[in-house]
Short mmCIF file of C-alpha atoms and ligand atoms in Angstrom, two decimals:
data_model
loop_
_atom_site.label_atom_id
_atom_site.label_comp_id
_atom_site.label_asym_id
_atom_site.label_seq_id
_atom_site.Cartn_x
_atom_site.Cartn_y
_atom_site.Cartn_z
CA UNK A 1 11.84 1.56 15.75
CA UNK A 2 11.35 2.24 11.65
CA UNK A 3 11.37 -1.27 9.68
CA UNK A 4 12.71 -1.63 6.72
CA UNK A 5 12.82 -4.17 3.78
CA UNK A 6 15.88 -6.24 4.06
CA UNK A 7 19.09 -5.26 1.43
CA UNK A 8 18.37 -5.73 -2.22
CA UNK A 9 15.14 -7.85 -1.86
CA UNK A 10 12.20 -6.67 -4.96
CA UNK A 11 8.88 -5.49 -3.45
CA UNK A 12 6.09 -4.94 -5.48
CA UNK A 13 2.83 -2.72 -4.07
CA UNK A 14 0.28 -1.17 -5.80
CA UNK A 15 -0.27 0.39 -8.46
CA UNK A 16 3.63 -1.76 -9.53
CA UNK A 17 1.71 -4.98 -8.49
CA UNK A 18 -1.21 -4.74 -11.20
CA UNK A 19 1.47 -5.05 -13.35
CA UNK A 20 3.88 -7.84 -11.96
CA UNK A 21 0.42 -9.70 -11.95
CA UNK A 22 -0.68 -9.62 -15.68
CA UNK A 23 3.15 -10.08 -16.62
CA UNK A 24 3.41 -13.47 -14.28
CA UNK A 25 -0.29 -13.99 -15.85
CA UNK A 26 0.60 -13.79 -19.59
CA UNK A 27 3.62 -15.57 -19.16
CA UNK A 28 1.00 -18.19 -17.96
CA UNK A 29 -0.46 -18.14 -20.36
CA UNK A 30 1.97 -18.50 -23.11
CA UNK A 31 2.96 -21.50 -20.63
CA UNK A 32 -0.45 -23.53 -20.94
CA UNK A 33 -1.04 -22.17 -24.26
CA UNK A 34 1.85 -25.22 -25.25
CA UNK A 35 0.38 -27.58 -22.56
CA UNK A 36 2.51 -26.52 -19.78
CA UNK A 37 1.47 -27.43 -16.54
CA UNK A 38 1.65 -25.84 -12.72
CA UNK A 39 4.51 -27.59 -10.69
CA UNK A 40 4.91 -26.46 -7.50
CA UNK A 41 7.87 -27.38 -5.12
CA UNK A 42 9.50 -26.09 -2.02
CA UNK A 43 11.09 -22.74 -1.67
CA UNK A 44 13.83 -24.37 0.58
CA UNK A 45 15.38 -28.31 -0.44
CA UNK A 46 18.62 -30.18 0.62
CA UNK A 47 21.55 -27.36 0.81
CA UNK A 48 22.80 -31.10 -1.46
CA UNK A 49 20.60 -30.99 -4.28
CA UNK A 50 21.90 -27.41 -5.44
CA UNK A 51 25.44 -28.86 -4.97
CA UNK A 52 25.33 -31.52 -6.36
CA UNK A 53 22.29 -29.66 -9.10
CA UNK A 54 23.97 -26.84 -9.94
CA UNK A 55 27.69 -27.27 -9.40
CA UNK A 56 30.15 -27.18 -6.52
CA UNK A 57 32.12 -24.63 -7.96
CA UNK A 58 29.53 -22.41 -9.83
CA UNK A 59 29.16 -19.07 -7.71
CA UNK A 60 25.31 -19.52 -7.37
CA UNK A 61 26.59 -22.67 -5.06
CA UNK A 62 29.99 -21.48 -3.29
CA UNK A 63 29.22 -17.73 -3.01
CA UNK A 64 25.48 -17.48 -3.46
CA UNK A 65 23.38 -19.68 -1.50
CA UNK A 66 21.08 -18.83 1.83
CA UNK A 67 22.67 -22.33 3.27
CA UNK A 68 20.39 -22.90 7.35
CA UNK A 69 20.60 -25.56 9.55
CA UNK A 70 16.97 -26.49 10.38
CA UNK A 71 15.73 -27.40 14.13
CA UNK A 72 16.42 -30.94 13.31
CA UNK A 73 20.26 -30.64 11.87
CA UNK A 74 19.47 -30.83 8.67
CA UNK A 75 21.34 -27.97 5.95
CA UNK A 76 18.83 -26.39 3.50
CA UNK A 77 19.10 -24.10 0.86
CA UNK A 78 16.62 -21.13 -0.06
CA UNK A 79 15.78 -22.39 -3.99
CA UNK A 80 18.99 -20.44 -5.75
CA UNK A 81 17.29 -21.43 -9.26
CA UNK A 82 13.94 -24.11 -9.69
CA UNK A 83 15.81 -26.92 -12.30
CA UNK A 84 17.19 -28.71 -9.99
CA UNK A 85 13.99 -28.91 -7.37
CA UNK A 86 11.97 -29.52 -10.57
CA UNK A 87 13.68 -32.74 -11.51
CA UNK A 88 14.01 -33.76 -7.43
CA UNK A 89 9.93 -33.67 -7.56
CA UNK A 90 9.55 -35.34 -11.44
CA UNK A 91 12.05 -37.95 -10.07
CA UNK A 92 10.72 -37.94 -6.66
CA UNK A 93 6.84 -38.16 -7.76
CA UNK A 94 7.72 -40.77 -10.31
CA UNK A 95 6.23 -38.14 -13.40
CA UNK A 96 8.95 -38.92 -15.59
CA UNK A 97 7.22 -42.96 -15.96
CA UNK A 98 3.43 -41.15 -17.09
CA UNK A 99 3.44 -39.23 -20.61
CA UNK A 100 6.73 -37.58 -22.33
CA UNK A 101 7.57 -35.23 -22.20
CA UNK A 102 6.87 -34.03 -19.11
CA UNK A 103 6.13 -30.13 -19.86
CA UNK A 104 5.98 -28.36 -16.28
CA UNK A 105 5.80 -24.06 -15.71
CA UNK A 106 6.50 -22.26 -11.60
CA UNK A 107 6.88 -19.06 -10.94
CA UNK A 108 8.09 -17.67 -7.43
CA UNK A 109 10.79 -16.43 -5.05
CA UNK A 110 14.43 -17.10 -5.54
CA UNK A 111 17.13 -16.47 -3.05
CA UNK A 112 20.79 -15.17 -3.86
CA UNK A 113 23.12 -13.06 -1.77
CA UNK A 114 24.53 -11.37 -4.78
CA UNK A 115 25.39 -7.52 -4.52
CA UNK A 116 22.46 -6.04 -5.53
CA UNK A 117 21.98 -3.43 -8.06
CA UNK A 118 19.28 -2.21 -10.68
CA UNK A 119 17.85 -5.21 -11.90
CA UNK A 120 19.82 -7.79 -9.30
CA UNK A 121 18.37 -8.70 -6.16
CA UNK A 122 18.56 -11.35 -3.33
CA UNK A 123 14.77 -12.05 -3.42
CA UNK A 124 14.26 -12.19 -7.38
CA UNK A 125 10.44 -13.39 -9.10
CA UNK A 126 11.73 -16.20 -11.56
CA UNK A 127 8.91 -17.89 -14.57
CA UNK A 128 10.15 -21.12 -15.92
CA UNK A 129 9.48 -23.87 -17.70
CA UNK A 130 11.07 -27.27 -18.26
CA UNK A 131 10.24 -30.21 -20.62
CA UNK A 132 11.71 -33.47 -19.64
CA UNK A 133 12.07 -37.08 -20.86
CA UNK A 134 12.63 -36.11 -24.51
CA UNK A 135 15.68 -35.10 -26.89
CA UNK A 136 13.67 -33.63 -29.69
CA UNK A 137 15.68 -30.29 -31.26
CA UNK A 138 11.84 -29.43 -32.09
CA UNK A 139 11.59 -29.34 -28.25
CA UNK A 140 14.61 -26.92 -28.11
CA UNK A 141 12.97 -24.97 -30.69
CA UNK A 142 9.62 -24.92 -28.97
CA UNK A 143 10.99 -24.00 -25.00
CA UNK A 144 13.00 -20.69 -27.10
CA UNK A 145 9.62 -19.94 -28.81
CA UNK A 146 6.68 -20.15 -25.29
CA UNK A 147 9.58 -17.33 -23.88
CA UNK A 148 9.67 -15.53 -27.45
CA UNK A 149 5.95 -15.95 -27.67
CA UNK A 150 5.41 -14.93 -23.78
CA UNK A 151 7.37 -11.76 -24.45
CA UNK A 152 5.31 -10.24 -27.70
CA UNK A 153 2.60 -10.87 -26.23
CA UNK A 154 3.83 -8.84 -23.19
CA UNK A 155 4.36 -5.70 -25.91
CA UNK A 156 8.04 -6.29 -25.38
CA UNK A 157 10.19 -5.68 -28.86
CA UNK A 158 14.25 -5.01 -28.26
CA UNK A 159 15.89 -7.97 -27.07
CA UNK A 160 17.96 -10.69 -28.68
CA UNK A 161 18.12 -14.13 -28.83
CA UNK A 162 21.41 -15.43 -28.74
CA UNK A 163 21.72 -19.29 -28.58
CA UNK A 164 24.92 -21.21 -28.31
CA UNK A 165 25.61 -25.36 -28.17
CA UNK A 166 27.55 -26.25 -25.68
CA UNK A 167 27.60 -29.52 -27.09
CA UNK A 168 27.51 -32.98 -24.86
CA UNK A 169 29.88 -34.49 -22.03
CA UNK A 170 32.76 -35.68 -23.79
CA UNK A 171 32.56 -32.53 -26.12
CA UNK A 172 33.04 -30.23 -23.23
CA UNK A 173 36.11 -32.86 -21.49
CA UNK A 174 37.85 -32.08 -24.31
CA UNK A 175 37.22 -28.45 -24.79
CA UNK A 176 37.91 -28.30 -20.65
CA UNK A 177 41.40 -29.94 -21.36
CA UNK A 178 42.50 -27.81 -24.64
CA UNK A 179 41.16 -24.32 -22.82
CA UNK A 180 43.39 -24.75 -19.33
CA UNK A 181 46.61 -25.60 -21.46
CA UNK A 182 45.13 -22.77 -23.39
CA UNK A 183 45.21 -20.19 -20.07
CA UNK A 184 47.77 -21.75 -18.06
CA UNK A 185 50.46 -20.41 -21.03
CA UNK A 186 48.44 -16.97 -20.21
CA UNK A 187 50.17 -16.06 -17.48
CA UNK A 188 46.60 -15.37 -15.41
CA UNK A 189 46.80 -14.07 -12.16
CA UNK A 190 47.22 -17.04 -9.52
CA UNK A 191 43.53 -15.92 -8.16
CA UNK A 192 42.22 -16.01 -11.96
CA UNK A 193 43.92 -19.26 -12.67
CA UNK A 194 42.70 -21.24 -9.41
CA UNK A 195 39.32 -20.37 -10.58
CA UNK A 196 40.07 -21.50 -14.06
CA UNK A 197 41.41 -25.04 -12.75
CA UNK A 198 38.08 -25.76 -11.09
CA UNK A 199 35.74 -24.33 -13.06
CA UNK A 200 37.84 -23.35 -16.59
CA UNK A 201 34.65 -22.08 -18.99
CA UNK A 202 33.89 -19.54 -16.12
CA UNK A 203 36.83 -17.84 -17.57
CA UNK A 204 34.36 -16.62 -20.87
CA UNK A 205 31.81 -14.47 -17.94
CA UNK A 206 35.18 -12.34 -16.33
CA UNK A 207 34.26 -8.70 -17.36
CA UNK A 208 37.94 -7.01 -16.82
CA UNK A 209 39.14 -5.93 -19.88
CA UNK A 210 42.86 -7.03 -19.31
CA UNK A 211 41.82 -11.03 -19.42
CA UNK A 212 39.21 -10.71 -21.98
CA UNK A 213 42.01 -9.63 -23.87
CA UNK A 214 44.23 -12.07 -23.34
CA UNK A 215 41.57 -14.70 -23.27
CA UNK A 216 40.54 -13.65 -28.00
CA UNK A 217 42.58 -16.32 -29.33
CA UNK A 218 41.22 -19.13 -26.87
CA UNK A 219 39.28 -22.79 -27.90
CA UNK A 220 35.64 -22.62 -28.07
CA UNK A 221 33.28 -25.10 -27.59
CA UNK A 222 32.52 -24.72 -30.81
CA UNK A 223 35.51 -26.10 -32.55
CA UNK A 224 35.35 -29.25 -30.50
CA UNK A 225 31.27 -30.49 -30.77
CA UNK A 226 30.59 -33.80 -32.38
CA UNK A 227 29.11 -34.61 -35.73
CA UNK A 228 25.68 -35.22 -33.75
CA UNK A 229 25.89 -32.21 -31.50
CA UNK A 230 26.37 -29.70 -35.06
CA UNK A 231 23.16 -31.72 -36.21
CA UNK A 232 21.07 -31.35 -33.45
CA UNK A 233 22.19 -27.34 -33.22
CA UNK A 234 21.47 -27.39 -37.07
CA UNK A 235 18.36 -28.78 -36.89
CA UNK A 236 17.68 -26.09 -33.79
CA UNK A 237 18.73 -23.16 -35.58
CA UNK A 238 16.34 -24.70 -39.00
CA UNK A 239 13.39 -24.56 -36.82
CA UNK A 240 13.67 -21.14 -34.93
CA UNK A 241 14.19 -19.42 -38.99
CA UNK A 242 10.76 -21.89 -39.77
CA UNK A 243 9.16 -20.17 -37.14
CA UNK A 244 10.57 -16.74 -37.54
CA UNK A 245 12.43 -16.29 -34.29
CA UNK A 246 15.09 -14.04 -34.48
CA UNK A 247 18.47 -15.16 -33.07
CA UNK A 248 22.15 -14.42 -33.38
CA UNK A 249 24.83 -17.98 -32.63
CA UNK A 250 27.34 -16.38 -30.15
CA UNK A 251 29.61 -18.89 -29.49
CA UNK A 252 30.97 -17.61 -26.38
CA UNK A 253 27.73 -17.38 -24.64
CA UNK A 254 28.09 -19.70 -21.41
CA UNK A 255 25.59 -19.87 -17.93
CA UNK A 256 26.40 -19.92 -14.91
CA UNK A 257 25.04 -23.26 -13.58
CA UNK A 258 27.07 -26.40 -14.11
CA UNK A 259 24.08 -29.14 -15.72
CA UNK A 260 23.70 -27.50 -19.26
CA UNK A 261 24.74 -29.24 -22.21
CA UNK A 262 24.02 -28.57 -26.14
CA UNK A 263 21.24 -26.46 -26.77
CA UNK A 264 21.73 -22.64 -24.73
CA UNK A 265 19.94 -19.55 -25.13
CA UNK A 266 19.59 -16.06 -23.53
CA UNK A 267 17.38 -13.38 -24.08
CA UNK A 268 19.35 -10.21 -24.30
CA UNK A 269 17.25 -6.98 -23.42
CA UNK A 270 19.16 -3.42 -24.66
CA UNK A 271 17.89 -1.15 -22.58
CA UNK A 272 18.89 -2.83 -19.41
CA UNK A 273 22.45 -1.99 -18.88
CA UNK A 274 24.76 -4.90 -16.68
CA UNK A 275 22.08 -7.02 -15.70
CA UNK A 276 20.62 -7.62 -18.89
CA UNK A 277 19.78 -10.80 -19.31
CA UNK A 278 15.64 -11.47 -19.15
CA UNK A 279 15.74 -14.94 -19.97
CA UNK A 280 18.16 -18.00 -19.97
CA UNK A 281 18.29 -21.93 -20.18
CA UNK A 282 19.02 -24.37 -22.05
CA UNK A 283 19.42 -28.13 -22.69
CA UNK A 284 20.49 -30.62 -18.80
CA UNK A 285 21.12 -34.03 -20.67
CA UNK A 286 22.85 -35.00 -17.73
CA UNK A 287 20.88 -33.75 -14.65
CA UNK A 288 18.03 -36.43 -13.66
CA UNK A 289 21.11 -39.52 -13.93
CA UNK A 290 23.46 -37.02 -11.59
CA UNK A 291 20.71 -36.53 -8.88
CA UNK A 292 19.64 -39.96 -9.08
CA UNK A 293 16.80 -40.56 -11.67
CA UNK A 294 17.30 -41.99 -15.18
CA UNK A 295 18.93 -41.32 -18.08
CA UNK A 296 16.59 -38.68 -19.27
CA UNK A 297 17.03 -35.20 -21.58
CA UNK A 298 15.53 -32.32 -20.21
CA UNK A 299 15.33 -28.71 -22.02
CA UNK A 300 13.95 -25.22 -19.98
CA UNK A 301 14.17 -21.61 -19.00
CA UNK A 302 14.64 -19.43 -16.26
CA UNK A 303 12.60 -15.95 -17.10
CA UNK A 304 13.26 -13.06 -14.93
CA UNK A 305 9.84 -11.35 -13.83
CA UNK A 306 11.39 -8.18 -12.09
CA UNK A 307 14.24 -7.30 -14.94
CA UNK A 308 11.18 -8.49 -17.19
CA UNK A 309 8.70 -5.59 -16.08
CA UNK A 310 12.09 -2.97 -15.50
CA UNK A 311 12.32 -3.86 -19.68
CA UNK A 312 8.80 -3.42 -20.18
CA UNK A 313 9.12 0.03 -18.34
CA UNK A 314 12.17 0.87 -20.01
CA UNK A 315 10.22 0.63 -23.50
CA UNK A 316 7.43 2.87 -22.24
CA UNK A 317 5.21 0.06 -23.38
CA UNK A 318 1.75 0.70 -21.14
CA UNK A 319 0.66 -1.69 -18.48
CA UNK A 320 -2.72 -1.37 -17.80
CA UNK A 321 -3.78 -1.15 -14.53
CA UNK A 322 -5.52 -4.66 -14.01
CA UNK A 323 -8.08 -3.71 -10.42
CA UNK A 324 -10.94 -1.29 -11.16
CA UNK A 325 -13.68 -0.66 -9.17
CA UNK A 326 -17.64 -0.86 -10.59
CA UNK A 327 -19.34 0.27 -7.62
CA UNK A 328 -18.10 1.92 -5.16
CA UNK A 329 -21.14 2.66 -2.34
CA UNK A 330 -20.70 5.83 -0.08
CA UNK A 331 -22.85 5.14 3.56
CA UNK A 332 -23.66 8.56 4.85
CA UNK A 333 -24.62 7.21 9.03
CA UNK A 334 -24.16 4.46 10.67
CA UNK A 335 -27.13 2.80 10.13
CA UNK A 336 -27.36 2.63 6.07
CA UNK A 337 -23.50 1.01 6.94
CA UNK A 338 -24.57 -2.12 7.34
CA UNK A 339 -26.64 -2.65 3.44
CA UNK A 340 -24.00 -0.81 2.71
CA UNK A 341 -21.58 -4.31 3.04
CA UNK A 342 -24.82 -6.23 2.02
CA UNK A 343 -24.66 -4.82 -0.70
CA UNK A 344 -21.48 -5.34 -1.58
CA UNK A 345 -21.46 -8.55 -1.34
CA UNK A 346 -24.26 -9.13 -3.38
CA UNK A 347 -22.64 -6.96 -6.06
CA UNK A 348 -19.14 -9.46 -5.20
CA UNK A 349 -21.52 -12.90 -5.54
CA UNK A 350 -22.80 -10.83 -8.72
CA UNK A 351 -19.56 -11.16 -10.45
CA UNK A 352 -18.22 -7.40 -10.10
CA UNK A 353 -16.09 -5.49 -8.14
CA UNK A 354 -17.49 -3.28 -5.51
CA UNK A 355 -15.83 -1.22 -2.85
CA UNK A 356 -17.00 0.69 0.09
CA UNK A 357 -16.13 3.85 1.50
CA UNK A 358 -15.25 2.85 5.25
CA UNK A 359 -14.52 5.07 7.82
CA UNK A 360 -15.82 8.50 8.59
CA UNK A 361 -14.62 10.56 5.69
CA UNK A 362 -18.26 12.51 5.06
CA UNK A 363 -19.47 12.65 1.38
CA UNK A 364 -16.35 15.15 0.21
CA UNK A 365 -13.79 12.98 1.10
CA UNK A 366 -15.92 9.75 -0.55
CA UNK A 367 -15.74 11.04 -3.65
CA UNK A 368 -12.89 12.47 -4.17
CA UNK A 369 -11.74 8.77 -3.06
CA UNK A 370 -13.91 7.47 -5.90
CA UNK A 371 -12.55 9.44 -8.22
CA UNK A 372 -9.07 8.38 -7.11
CA UNK A 373 -9.99 4.38 -7.37
CA UNK A 374 -11.64 5.47 -10.73
CA UNK A 375 -14.62 3.77 -9.62
CA UNK A 376 -17.15 3.26 -12.53
CA UNK A 377 -20.39 3.92 -10.90
CA UNK A 378 -20.86 5.54 -7.32
CA UNK A 379 -23.81 4.71 -4.18
CA UNK A 380 -24.65 7.00 -2.40
CA UNK A 381 -26.21 5.86 1.01
CA UNK A 382 -28.30 8.50 3.11
CA UNK A 383 -31.60 8.06 5.36
CA UNK A 384 -34.00 8.91 1.94
CA UNK A 385 -32.33 5.90 0.51
CA UNK A 386 -32.92 3.51 3.26
CA UNK A 387 -36.51 4.44 3.68
CA UNK A 388 -37.73 4.34 -0.06
CA UNK A 389 -35.14 1.19 -0.91
CA UNK A 390 -34.39 3.65 -4.25
CA UNK A 391 -30.86 4.52 -4.72
CA UNK A 392 -29.04 6.99 -7.35
CA UNK A 393 -26.84 5.41 -8.83
CA UNK A 394 -23.72 7.97 -9.81
CA UNK A 395 -22.03 7.01 -13.62
CA UNK A 396 -18.98 8.82 -13.23
CA UNK A 397 -17.31 8.75 -16.43
CA UNK A 398 -20.12 11.50 -16.95
CA UNK A 399 -22.32 12.03 -14.29
CA UNK A 400 -25.48 10.73 -15.22
CA UNK A 401 -27.70 9.43 -12.10
CA UNK A 402 -29.77 7.06 -12.55
CA UNK A 403 -32.48 6.10 -9.59
CA UNK A 404 -32.66 2.12 -9.19
CA UNK A 405 -33.59 -0.50 -6.45
CA UNK A 406 -31.57 -1.37 -4.46
CA UNK A 407 -33.03 -4.84 -4.09
CA UNK A 408 -31.99 -5.42 -7.39
CA UNK A 409 -29.25 -3.54 -7.54
CA UNK A 410 -26.81 -6.63 -9.39
CA UNK A 411 -29.84 -6.47 -11.82
CA UNK A 412 -29.75 -2.88 -12.71
CA UNK A 413 -25.30 -2.75 -12.80
CA UNK A 414 -25.76 -5.77 -14.50
CA UNK A 415 -28.51 -3.74 -17.28
CA UNK A 416 -25.64 -0.76 -17.60
CA UNK A 417 -22.47 -2.67 -17.74
CA UNK A 418 -23.90 -5.17 -20.38
CA UNK A 419 -22.08 -8.11 -18.22
P1 LIG B 1 19.95 -18.31 -14.71
O1 LIG B 1 20.56 -17.70 -15.48
O2 LIG B 1 20.23 -18.05 -13.40
O3 LIG B 1 18.94 -19.04 -15.54
O4 LIG B 1 18.61 -16.85 -13.95
C1 LIG B 1 17.66 -17.18 -15.30
C2 LIG B 1 16.88 -15.50 -15.11
O5 LIG B 1 16.59 -15.04 -14.07
C3 LIG B 1 18.17 -14.78 -15.08
O6 LIG B 1 17.86 -14.31 -16.67
C4 LIG B 1 17.41 -12.77 -15.24
O7 LIG B 1 17.22 -12.70 -16.02
C5 LIG B 1 17.38 -13.90 -13.52
N1 LIG B 1 17.80 -13.51 -12.48
C6 LIG B 1 18.86 -14.62 -11.60
N2 LIG B 1 19.45 -13.99 -10.98
C7 LIG B 1 18.41 -13.07 -10.80
C8 LIG B 1 19.06 -11.66 -9.39
N3 LIG B 1 20.26 -11.67 -8.58
N4 LIG B 1 18.03 -10.66 -9.37
C9 LIG B 1 17.13 -10.49 -10.17
N5 LIG B 1 16.54 -11.63 -11.72
C10 LIG B 1 17.65 -12.30 -11.62
C11 LIG B 1 18.45 -20.31 -14.35
O8 LIG B 1 18.10 -19.93 -13.29
C12 LIG B 1 18.21 -21.61 -14.35
N6 LIG B 1 17.22 -22.14 -13.62
C13 LIG B 1 16.84 -21.66 -15.78
C14 LIG B 1 16.31 -22.65 -16.50
C15 LIG B 1 15.46 -23.54 -16.61
N7 LIG B 1 17.53 -23.16 -17.48
C16 LIG B 1 17.14 -25.00 -17.85
N8 LIG B 1 15.81 -24.55 -17.32
#
């Protein structure tokens, strides 16, 4: 029987896994540079956490969660997103009673039972940051700048940043009422209307052309923003301008999760087709309280690592393979195998990447393997080398050979590589 990976999961194996790893590296580097620190939360949580935090009527909660009962009869859900878990952990571990804002980042797999397609998976990878406890528009700009800088460091150029303000709770309930009144007069089909009654904002996400036409004149949230919200949003825009981060205001931008308030944003890549959002986030000022904590504000983003990789590939960005082999040791015969293992371990202790020609491939086959993995140096160990304690180190870039003492191989290598 031949097994296949479950439908719709993203998998990374060499050589592409090196690029995946490199992308994560750069993202984490960007977060660390802005003083965000690692948080590692569980991959499964209490189902109720997502129902409350993300919202019962969202697609994510109502249709896409991987929920099961554990052996103790508790309802458990594989995390569909990272923010709810992070806020739960901040409250539970009292991080919000220390220095504010709490600035954390995370990387890992997330799960949504969506219809798989290019760039949309059932298990996908996100890198995210959250800054909790300070309501300052400069922090909104910082969060956006961390994603922008990370994309720039990776060499990505062909994307736009769209931003919007969803205002405060009051703005939202006034807008919701006006929108519902508008929609009730639009002669929408029953199913669409039922969905709108539950959460009218979702209508802006509807991809059907006829629906979009019917709602062209729908009241927009931006028309209901309070003076404070307008002022804060203006400040965010000013900061972004000051940082020379290009953006466009999109007042139809709505996000798929219910916790958002105030500044929201998406990074949209121009060459990815339907699944083009490579990063999305925003402020979530009521979330901590909803989850039983203090009334503290928060802002963050989730960045799709799978889509970022696709975006880099679509732009033809050269991602160098981080894996390299300094020395490839080829033992000829059983007795030299011992020494090969010992020398490889010594080289690794000395900070070099060392590999061995395992199995019995013969000299020719092993040299081919050395070429394939682009080893910098090759050392062949036969009877002569064993008895003399001297080996010939072959530099693969120009084929030159050097006689080296096997007992001081690490030092010899160091001299050649200036490491
Ligand atoms: P989200 O917009 O649902 O936000 O997801 C963030 C990013 O994850 C998306 O922009 C996309 O790149 C990627 N993504 C989402 N679903 C999939 C999928 N099925 N396959 C591949 N990639 C996917 C959140 O999750 C929020 N927690 C972000 C946030 C953090 N907001 C504030 N803090």
